[in-house]
Tab-separated table of C-alpha atoms in Angstrom:
chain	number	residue	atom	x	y	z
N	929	UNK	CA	0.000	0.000	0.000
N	930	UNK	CA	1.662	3.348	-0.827
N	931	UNK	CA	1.885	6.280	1.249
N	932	UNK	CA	-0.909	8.454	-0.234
N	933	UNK	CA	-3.402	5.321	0.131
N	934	UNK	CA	-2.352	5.264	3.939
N	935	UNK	CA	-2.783	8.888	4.258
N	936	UNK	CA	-6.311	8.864	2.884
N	937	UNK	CA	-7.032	5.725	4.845
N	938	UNK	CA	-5.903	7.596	8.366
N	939	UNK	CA	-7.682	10.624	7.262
N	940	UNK	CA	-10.533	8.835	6.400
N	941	UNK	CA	-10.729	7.202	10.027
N	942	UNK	CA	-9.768	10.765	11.640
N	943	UNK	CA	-12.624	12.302	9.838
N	944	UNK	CA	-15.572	9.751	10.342
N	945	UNK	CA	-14.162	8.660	13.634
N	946	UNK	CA	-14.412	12.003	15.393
N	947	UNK	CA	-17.669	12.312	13.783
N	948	UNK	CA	-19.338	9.380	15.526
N	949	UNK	CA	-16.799	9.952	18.275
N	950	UNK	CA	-19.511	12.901	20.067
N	951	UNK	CA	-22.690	10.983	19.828
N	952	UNK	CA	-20.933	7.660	21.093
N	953	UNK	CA	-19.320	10.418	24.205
N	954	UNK	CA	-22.454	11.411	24.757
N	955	UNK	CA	-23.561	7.909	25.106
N	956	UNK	CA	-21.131	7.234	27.806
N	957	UNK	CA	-21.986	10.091	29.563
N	958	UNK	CA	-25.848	8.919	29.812
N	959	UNK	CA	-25.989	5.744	32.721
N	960	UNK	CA	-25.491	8.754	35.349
N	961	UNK	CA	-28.765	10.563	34.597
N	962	UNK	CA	-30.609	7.508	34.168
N	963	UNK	CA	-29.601	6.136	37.185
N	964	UNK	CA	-30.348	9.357	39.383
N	965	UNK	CA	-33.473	9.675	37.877
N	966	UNK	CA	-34.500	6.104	38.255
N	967	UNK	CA	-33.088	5.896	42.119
N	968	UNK	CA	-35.068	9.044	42.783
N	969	UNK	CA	-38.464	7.517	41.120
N	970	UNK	CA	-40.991	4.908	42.958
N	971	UNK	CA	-40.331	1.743	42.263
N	972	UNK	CA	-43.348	-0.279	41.926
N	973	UNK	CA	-44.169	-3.377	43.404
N	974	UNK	CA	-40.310	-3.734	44.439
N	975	UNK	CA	-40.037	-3.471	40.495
N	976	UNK	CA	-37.127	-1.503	39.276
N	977	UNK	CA	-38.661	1.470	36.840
N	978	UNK	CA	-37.531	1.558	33.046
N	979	UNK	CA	-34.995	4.463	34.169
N	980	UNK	CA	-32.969	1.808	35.719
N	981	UNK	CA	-33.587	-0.819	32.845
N	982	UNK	CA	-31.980	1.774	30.611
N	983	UNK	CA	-29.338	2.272	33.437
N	984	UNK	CA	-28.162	-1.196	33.233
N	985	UNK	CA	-28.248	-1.639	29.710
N	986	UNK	CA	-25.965	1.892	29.239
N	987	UNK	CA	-23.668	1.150	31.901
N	988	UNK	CA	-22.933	-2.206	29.577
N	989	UNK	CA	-22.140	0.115	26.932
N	990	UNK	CA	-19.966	2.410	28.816
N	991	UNK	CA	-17.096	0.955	29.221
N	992	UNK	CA	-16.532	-0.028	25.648
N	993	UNK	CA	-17.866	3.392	24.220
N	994	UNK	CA	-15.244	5.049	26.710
N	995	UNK	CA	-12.220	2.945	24.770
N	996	UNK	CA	-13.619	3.871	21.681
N	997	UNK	CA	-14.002	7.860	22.799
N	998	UNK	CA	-10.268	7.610	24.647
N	999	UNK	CA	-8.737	5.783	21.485
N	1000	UNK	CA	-10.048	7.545	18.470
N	1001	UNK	CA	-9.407	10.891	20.952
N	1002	UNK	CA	-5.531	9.806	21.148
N	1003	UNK	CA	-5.426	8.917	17.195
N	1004	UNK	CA	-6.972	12.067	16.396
N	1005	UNK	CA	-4.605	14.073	18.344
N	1006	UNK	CA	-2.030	12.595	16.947
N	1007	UNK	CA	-2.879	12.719	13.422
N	1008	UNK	CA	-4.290	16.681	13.661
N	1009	UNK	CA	-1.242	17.575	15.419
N	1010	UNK	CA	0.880	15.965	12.493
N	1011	UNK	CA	-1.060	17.504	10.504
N	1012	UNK	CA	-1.806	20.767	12.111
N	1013	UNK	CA	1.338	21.591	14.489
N	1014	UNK	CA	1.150	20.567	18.127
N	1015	UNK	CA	-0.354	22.931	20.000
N	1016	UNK	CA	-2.900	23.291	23.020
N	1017	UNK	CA	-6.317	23.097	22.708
N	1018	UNK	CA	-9.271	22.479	23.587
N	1019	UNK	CA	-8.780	19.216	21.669
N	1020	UNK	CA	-5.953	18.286	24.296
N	1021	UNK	CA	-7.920	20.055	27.622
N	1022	UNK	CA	-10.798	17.308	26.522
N	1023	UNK	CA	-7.923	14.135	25.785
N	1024	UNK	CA	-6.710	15.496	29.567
N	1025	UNK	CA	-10.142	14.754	31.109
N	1026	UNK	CA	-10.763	11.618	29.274
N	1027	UNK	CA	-7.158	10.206	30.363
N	1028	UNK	CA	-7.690	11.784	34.064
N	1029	UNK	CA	-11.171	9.850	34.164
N	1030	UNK	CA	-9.015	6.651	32.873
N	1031	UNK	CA	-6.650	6.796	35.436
N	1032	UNK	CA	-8.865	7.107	37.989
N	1033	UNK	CA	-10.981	4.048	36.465
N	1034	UNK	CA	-7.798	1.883	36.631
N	1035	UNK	CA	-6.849	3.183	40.090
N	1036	UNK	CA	-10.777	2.975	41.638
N	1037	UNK	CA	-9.682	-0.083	44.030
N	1038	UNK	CA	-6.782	1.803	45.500
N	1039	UNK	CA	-8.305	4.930	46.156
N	1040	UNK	CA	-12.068	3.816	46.922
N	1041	UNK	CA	-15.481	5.009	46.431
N	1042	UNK	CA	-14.174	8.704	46.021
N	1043	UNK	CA	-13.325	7.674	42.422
N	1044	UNK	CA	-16.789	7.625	40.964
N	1045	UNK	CA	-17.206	11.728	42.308
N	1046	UNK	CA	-13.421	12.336	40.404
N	1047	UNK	CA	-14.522	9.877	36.917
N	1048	UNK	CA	-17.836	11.478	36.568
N	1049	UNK	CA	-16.464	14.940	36.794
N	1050	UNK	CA	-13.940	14.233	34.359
N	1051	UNK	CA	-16.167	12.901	31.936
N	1052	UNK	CA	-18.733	15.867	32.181
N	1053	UNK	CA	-15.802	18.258	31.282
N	1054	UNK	CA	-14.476	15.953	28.734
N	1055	UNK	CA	-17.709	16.274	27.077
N	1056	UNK	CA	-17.868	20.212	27.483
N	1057	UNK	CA	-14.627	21.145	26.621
N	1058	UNK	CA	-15.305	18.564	23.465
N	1059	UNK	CA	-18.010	21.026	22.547
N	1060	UNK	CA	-16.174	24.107	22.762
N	1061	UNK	CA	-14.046	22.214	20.167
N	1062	UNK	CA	-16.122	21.008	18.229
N	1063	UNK	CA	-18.222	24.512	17.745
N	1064	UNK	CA	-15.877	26.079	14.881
N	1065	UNK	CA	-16.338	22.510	12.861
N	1066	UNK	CA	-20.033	22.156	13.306
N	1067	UNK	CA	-20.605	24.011	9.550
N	1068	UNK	CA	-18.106	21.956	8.188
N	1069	UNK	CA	-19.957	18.925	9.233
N	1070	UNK	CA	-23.234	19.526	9.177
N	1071	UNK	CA	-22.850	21.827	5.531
N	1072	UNK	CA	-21.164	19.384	4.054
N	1073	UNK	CA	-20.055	16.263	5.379
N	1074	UNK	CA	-23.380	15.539	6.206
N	1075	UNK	CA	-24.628	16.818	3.255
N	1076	UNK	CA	-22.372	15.129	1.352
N	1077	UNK	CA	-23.435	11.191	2.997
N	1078	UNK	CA	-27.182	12.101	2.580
N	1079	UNK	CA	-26.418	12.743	-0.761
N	1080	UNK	CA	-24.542	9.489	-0.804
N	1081	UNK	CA	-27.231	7.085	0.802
N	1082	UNK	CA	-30.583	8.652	-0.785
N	1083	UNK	CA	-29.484	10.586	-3.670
């Protein structure tokens, strides 16, 4: 494979991956809510309510939407910073939170309960500072990416 079909093939992943990469972010972020909610609704007949049904079935979800967020996050600041000059950002303030929240997933047994508090936070501004960053592409991708696969899948 030559080095222009590689480059296309990386930029293709960089592209599309940080695409999907807010929605599935946004995903992970979701079993908290749910959970609250559903804790802080009646349960009926001992019953758990469908907030904690969708609770369960998220936090399955989680931990492999959180690789994919952390992992296409890495490969995409690595290939826009090739690309683009290092530099910070609010591209790298979001990869911070997303590798603090890590960390403190790997290191939950040694430092207790308080990790949940720390991961949460994390992962809340992960996903804002994500937005801030994401704001000035928003017209690319919805003008004409989007555009552009619409165009693609229904002519």
């Amino acid at each position: 494979m030559g080095g222009g079909k590689l480059m296309a093939i990386l930029h293709f992943i960089n592209v599309y991956g940080t695409i999907i990469m807010m929605p599935i972010a946004v995903l992970a972020l979701l079993p908290w809510p749910f959970r609250d909610i559903g804790l802080a609704v009646k349960r009926k007949n001992g019953k758990d309510n469908w907030l904690l049904k969708v609770y369960r079935f998220l936090m399955k979800i989680h931990i492999p939407c959180g690789i994919y967020v952390l992992v296409v996050g890495i490969f995409h600041t690595i290939f826009a910073s090739i690309n683009h000059g290092w530099g910070f950002n609010w591209g790298m303030v979001t990869l911070f939170f997303y590798l603090i929240g890590f960390v403190v997933f790997l290191l939950r047994k040694k430092i207790g309960r308080v990790w949940v508090p720390i991961h949460r936070f994390a992962e809340y501004a992960a996903i804002a500072c994500m937005f801030i960053h994401c704001v000035p592409a928003l017209p690319i991708i919805f003008g004409g990416i989007a555009k552009m696969i619409w165009h693609n899948l229904f002519g």
